Every structure is written in C-alpha cells, then in structure tokens.
Amino acid sequence: SDNVSHSNSIYGVRSQLKPSTVNTLTNIKVYRNLAMGILFHQSRNILLDGGMIADNRIGIDVWTADSITISGMKVIGSSEPFRNIAEVVPSTEIHCSSAAASPVYGVRIHPNAWFGVSEGGGTKIE
C-alpha cells in the first residue's frame, strides 16, 4: 500500500497480475507519466482502493482484463500544479495542450474481457 509511481516515459504501473483471489492496491499514487498511469492487461482480481491518479494521457487503461475494481480513487486529468510547472519549464511535455492533441482519458475500459464475464466478472468503478 501507499506506493508512488511518477515521471515514467510510458507506464506508471503495468499490471499482468492474475491472482486467484483479489489483490488490493491501497492508496496508490500515480502521476505525470507520459502515456498511461496504470495499464491492466491480461490481469484479473485487482482492487484499487483509494489513492490518486493525475496528469497522465490515460489515467487507467483496462484492456483484456477481468474483475478489476476501482473504488474511492481520485482521478485528475490535468492538475493545477502540473499546469503551473508547464508554464515556467519550457521542456515540459503537456499531454492535453490543444484540441489537436490526443484525447485524455480518466479511465478507459476496452470492450473485451480476458476470461469472460461468466468466469471472472467485469470491471467496476465505485
């Protein structure tokens, strides 16, 4: 619990965890990663409980994963502190600076499951 991941070039956290019972990540903080904050790919039985995710092009990406639950997590697309830094540091990569930029997602859930809803359950946001 209370893990922090920030300023990575692609993913803050990339999960391919497949525990047989629910694995809980408590109060995780993931911010300022260039592409994705958290990627769940071929994962199952994961609970994100609390925490914060901010300043990533895609906050949480659920792709080919089952039984992922996001509960009580604060999701911020672009925070004021990040925008303030970007104004004074010319080399800061700004992921949502114009209408032409790729879209910013808080939580993106792909419409494909890994094992199927009958075996593993779907993704829940509480």
PDB file of C-alpha atoms in Angstrom:
ATOM      1  CA  SER A   1       0.000   0.000   0.000  1.00  0.00           C
ATOM      2  CA  ASP A   2       0.918   3.701  -0.352  1.00  0.00           C
ATOM      3  CA  ASN A   3       3.094   3.078  -3.427  1.00  0.00           C
ATOM      4  CA  VAL A   4       4.050   6.008  -5.711  1.00  0.00           C
ATOM      5  CA  SER A   5       4.914   5.932  -9.410  1.00  0.00           C
ATOM      6  CA  HIS A   6       5.624   9.110 -11.375  1.00  0.00           C
ATOM      7  CA  SER A   7       7.510  10.656 -14.282  1.00  0.00           C
ATOM      8  CA  ASN A   8       7.919   7.456 -16.302  1.00  0.00           C
ATOM      9  CA  SER A   9       8.212   7.578 -20.078  1.00  0.00           C
ATOM     10  CA  ILE A  10       5.374   5.147 -20.821  1.00  0.00           C
ATOM     11  CA  TYR A  11       3.567   3.465 -17.880  1.00  0.00           C
ATOM     12  CA  GLY A  12       3.455   4.357 -14.231  1.00  0.00           C
ATOM     13  CA  VAL A  13       2.288   0.808 -13.462  1.00  0.00           C
ATOM     14  CA  ARG A  14       1.829  -2.057 -15.924  1.00  0.00           C
ATOM     15  CA  SER A  15      -0.015  -4.992 -14.427  1.00  0.00           C
ATOM     16  CA  GLN A  16      -0.348  -8.512 -15.710  1.00  0.00           C
ATOM     17  CA  LEU A  17      -1.235  -9.851 -12.265  1.00  0.00           C
ATOM     18  CA  LYS A  18      -3.531 -12.872 -12.182  1.00  0.00           C
ATOM     19  CA  PRO A  19      -4.013 -13.777  -8.515  1.00  0.00           C
ATOM     20  CA  SER A  20      -6.651 -16.414  -7.718  1.00  0.00           C
ATOM     21  CA  THR A  21      -8.140 -14.142  -5.027  1.00  0.00           C
ATOM     22  CA  VAL A  22      -8.496 -10.363  -5.004  1.00  0.00           C
ATOM     23  CA  ASN A  23      -5.219  -8.450  -4.668  1.00  0.00           C
ATOM     24  CA  THR A  24      -5.719  -4.940  -3.208  1.00  0.00           C
ATOM     25  CA  LEU A  25      -3.576  -1.914  -4.061  1.00  0.00           C
ATOM     26  CA  THR A  26      -4.331   0.654  -1.361  1.00  0.00           C
ATOM     27  CA  ASN A  27      -3.760   4.426  -1.652  1.00  0.00           C
ATOM     28  CA  ILE A  28      -1.547   4.147  -4.727  1.00  0.00           C
ATOM     29  CA  LYS A  29      -0.433   7.473  -6.248  1.00  0.00           C
ATOM     30  CA  VAL A  30       0.378   7.507  -9.968  1.00  0.00           C
ATOM     31  CA  TYR A  31       1.093  10.801 -11.696  1.00  0.00           C
ATOM     32  CA  ARG A  32       2.913  12.606 -14.513  1.00  0.00           C
ATOM     33  CA  ASN A  33       3.578   9.555 -16.686  1.00  0.00           C
ATOM     34  CA  LEU A  34       3.759  10.351 -20.364  1.00  0.00           C
ATOM     35  CA  ALA A  35       1.390   7.695 -21.702  1.00  0.00           C
ATOM     36  CA  MET A  36      -0.582   5.733 -19.094  1.00  0.00           C
ATOM     37  CA  GLY A  37      -0.833   5.887 -15.359  1.00  0.00           C
ATOM     38  CA  ILE A  38      -1.927   2.265 -14.871  1.00  0.00           C
ATOM     39  CA  LEU A  39      -2.359  -0.414 -17.539  1.00  0.00           C
ATOM     40  CA  PHE A  40      -4.206  -3.604 -16.621  1.00  0.00           C
ATOM     41  CA  HIS A  41      -3.503  -6.064 -19.444  1.00  0.00           C
ATOM     42  CA  GLN A  42      -4.382  -9.737 -19.092  1.00  0.00           C
ATOM     43  CA  SER A  43      -4.991  -9.102 -15.417  1.00  0.00           C
ATOM     44  CA  ARG A  44      -7.719 -10.212 -13.052  1.00  0.00           C
ATOM     45  CA  ASN A  45      -8.859  -9.908  -9.424  1.00  0.00           C
ATOM     46  CA  ILE A  46      -7.387  -6.463  -8.706  1.00  0.00           C
ATOM     47  CA  LEU A  47      -8.918  -3.848  -6.392  1.00  0.00           C
ATOM     48  CA  LEU A  48      -7.640  -0.259  -6.456  1.00  0.00           C
ATOM     49  CA  ASP A  49      -8.760   1.080  -3.077  1.00  0.00           C
ATOM     50  CA  GLY A  50      -8.323   4.834  -2.622  1.00  0.00           C
ATOM     51  CA  GLY A  51      -5.388   6.805  -3.898  1.00  0.00           C
ATOM     52  CA  MET A  52      -4.921   9.293  -6.699  1.00  0.00           C
ATOM     53  CA  ILE A  53      -4.057   9.295 -10.380  1.00  0.00           C
ATOM     54  CA  ALA A  54      -3.272  12.533 -12.245  1.00  0.00           C
ATOM     55  CA  ASP A  55      -1.516  14.145 -15.203  1.00  0.00           C
ATOM     56  CA  ASN A  56      -1.346  11.075 -17.457  1.00  0.00           C
ATOM     57  CA  ARG A  57      -2.717  10.966 -21.021  1.00  0.00           C
ATOM     58  CA  ILE A  58      -4.669   7.855 -19.939  1.00  0.00           C
ATOM     59  CA  GLY A  59      -5.190   7.524 -16.203  1.00  0.00           C
ATOM     60  CA  ILE A  60      -6.272   3.864 -16.006  1.00  0.00           C
ATOM     61  CA  ASP A  61      -6.486   1.563 -19.039  1.00  0.00           C
ATOM     62  CA  VAL A  62      -8.312  -1.769 -18.633  1.00  0.00           C
ATOM     63  CA  TRP A  63      -7.542  -3.972 -21.628  1.00  0.00           C
ATOM     64  CA  THR A  64      -8.249  -7.702 -21.803  1.00  0.00           C
ATOM     65  CA  ALA A  65      -8.753  -7.859 -18.041  1.00  0.00           C
ATOM     66  CA  ASP A  66     -11.424  -9.193 -15.684  1.00  0.00           C
ATOM     67  CA  SER A  67     -12.596  -8.388 -12.164  1.00  0.00           C
ATOM     68  CA  ILE A  68     -10.856  -5.025 -11.906  1.00  0.00           C
ATOM     69  CA  THR A  69     -12.468  -2.759  -9.291  1.00  0.00           C
ATOM     70  CA  ILE A  70     -11.661   0.930  -8.876  1.00  0.00           C
ATOM     71  CA  SER A  71     -13.003   2.219  -5.563  1.00  0.00           C
ATOM     72  CA  GLY A  72     -12.583   5.649  -3.996  1.00  0.00           C
ATOM     73  CA  MET A  73      -9.740   6.705  -6.280  1.00  0.00           C
ATOM     74  CA  LYS A  74      -9.409  10.374  -7.238  1.00  0.00           C
ATOM     75  CA  VAL A  75      -8.820  10.733 -10.998  1.00  0.00           C
ATOM     76  CA  ILE A  76      -7.493  14.083 -12.300  1.00  0.00           C
ATOM     77  CA  GLY A  77      -6.813  14.718 -15.990  1.00  0.00           C
ATOM     78  CA  SER A  78      -4.634  17.804 -15.628  1.00  0.00           C
ATOM     79  CA  SER A  79      -3.842  19.208 -12.197  1.00  0.00           C
ATOM     80  CA  GLU A  80      -3.219  22.857 -11.417  1.00  0.00           C
ATOM     81  CA  PRO A  81       0.307  22.199 -10.021  1.00  0.00           C
ATOM     82  CA  PHE A  82       1.246  20.411 -13.262  1.00  0.00           C
ATOM     83  CA  ARG A  83      -0.086  23.278 -15.383  1.00  0.00           C
ATOM     84  CA  ASN A  84       1.872  25.772 -13.239  1.00  0.00           C
ATOM     85  CA  ILE A  85       5.122  23.837 -13.784  1.00  0.00           C
ATOM     86  CA  ALA A  86       4.454  23.576 -17.521  1.00  0.00           C
ATOM     87  CA  GLU A  87       4.112  27.359 -17.772  1.00  0.00           C
ATOM     88  CA  VAL A  88       7.632  28.015 -16.437  1.00  0.00           C
ATOM     89  CA  VAL A  89       9.585  24.958 -17.662  1.00  0.00           C
ATOM     90  CA  PRO A  90       9.727  25.067 -21.482  1.00  0.00           C
ATOM     91  CA  SER A  91      10.641  21.373 -21.972  1.00  0.00           C
ATOM     92  CA  THR A  92       7.632  20.064 -20.011  1.00  0.00           C
ATOM     93  CA  GLU A  93       5.591  17.619 -22.106  1.00  0.00           C
ATOM     94  CA  ILE A  94       1.979  18.767 -21.937  1.00  0.00           C
ATOM     95  CA  HIS A  95      -0.378  15.934 -22.794  1.00  0.00           C
ATOM     96  CA  CYS A  96      -3.569  17.954 -23.244  1.00  0.00           C
ATOM     97  CA  SER A  97      -2.445  21.330 -24.503  1.00  0.00           C
ATOM     98  CA  SER A  98      -4.601  21.726 -27.616  1.00  0.00           C
ATOM     99  CA  ALA A  99      -7.695  20.483 -29.367  1.00  0.00           C
ATOM    100  CA  ALA A 100      -5.413  18.664 -31.843  1.00  0.00           C
ATOM    101  CA  ALA A 101      -3.770  16.623 -29.052  1.00  0.00           C
ATOM    102  CA  SER A 102      -4.800  13.015 -28.493  1.00  0.00           C
ATOM    103  CA  PRO A 103      -7.742  12.716 -26.106  1.00  0.00           C
ATOM    104  CA  VAL A 104      -7.144  12.453 -22.368  1.00  0.00           C
ATOM    105  CA  TYR A 105      -8.971   9.615 -20.588  1.00  0.00           C
ATOM    106  CA  GLY A 106      -9.529   9.277 -16.860  1.00  0.00           C
ATOM    107  CA  VAL A 107     -10.491   5.603 -17.090  1.00  0.00           C
ATOM    108  CA  ARG A 108     -10.612   3.757 -20.421  1.00  0.00           C
ATOM    109  CA  ILE A 109     -12.244   0.333 -20.441  1.00  0.00           C
ATOM    110  CA  HIS A 110     -11.887  -1.704 -23.615  1.00  0.00           C
ATOM    111  CA  PRO A 111     -14.941  -3.795 -24.534  1.00  0.00           C
ATOM    112  CA  ASN A 112     -13.107  -7.093 -24.369  1.00  0.00           C
ATOM    113  CA  ALA A 113     -12.710  -9.390 -21.425  1.00  0.00           C
ATOM    114  CA  TRP A 114      -9.961 -11.896 -20.918  1.00  0.00           C
ATOM    115  CA  PHE A 115     -11.867 -14.860 -19.473  1.00  0.00           C
ATOM    116  CA  GLY A 116     -15.374 -13.515 -19.964  1.00  0.00           C
ATOM    117  CA  VAL A 117     -17.862 -12.127 -17.514  1.00  0.00           C
ATOM    118  CA  SER A 118     -19.240 -15.571 -16.618  1.00  0.00           C
ATOM    119  CA  GLU A 119     -15.845 -16.678 -15.277  1.00  0.00           C
ATOM    120  CA  GLY A 120     -14.186 -13.553 -13.929  1.00  0.00           C
ATOM    121  CA  GLY A 121     -16.606 -10.660 -13.699  1.00  0.00           C
ATOM    122  CA  GLY A 122     -16.378  -7.265 -15.320  1.00  0.00           C
ATOM    123  CA  THR A 123     -14.705  -4.005 -14.411  1.00  0.00           C
ATOM    124  CA  LYS A 124     -16.401  -1.914 -11.690  1.00  0.00           C
ATOM    125  CA  ILE A 125     -15.968   1.723 -10.753  1.00  0.00           C
ATOM    126  CA  GLU A 126     -17.325   2.569  -7.310  1.00  0.00           C
TER     127      GLU A 126
END
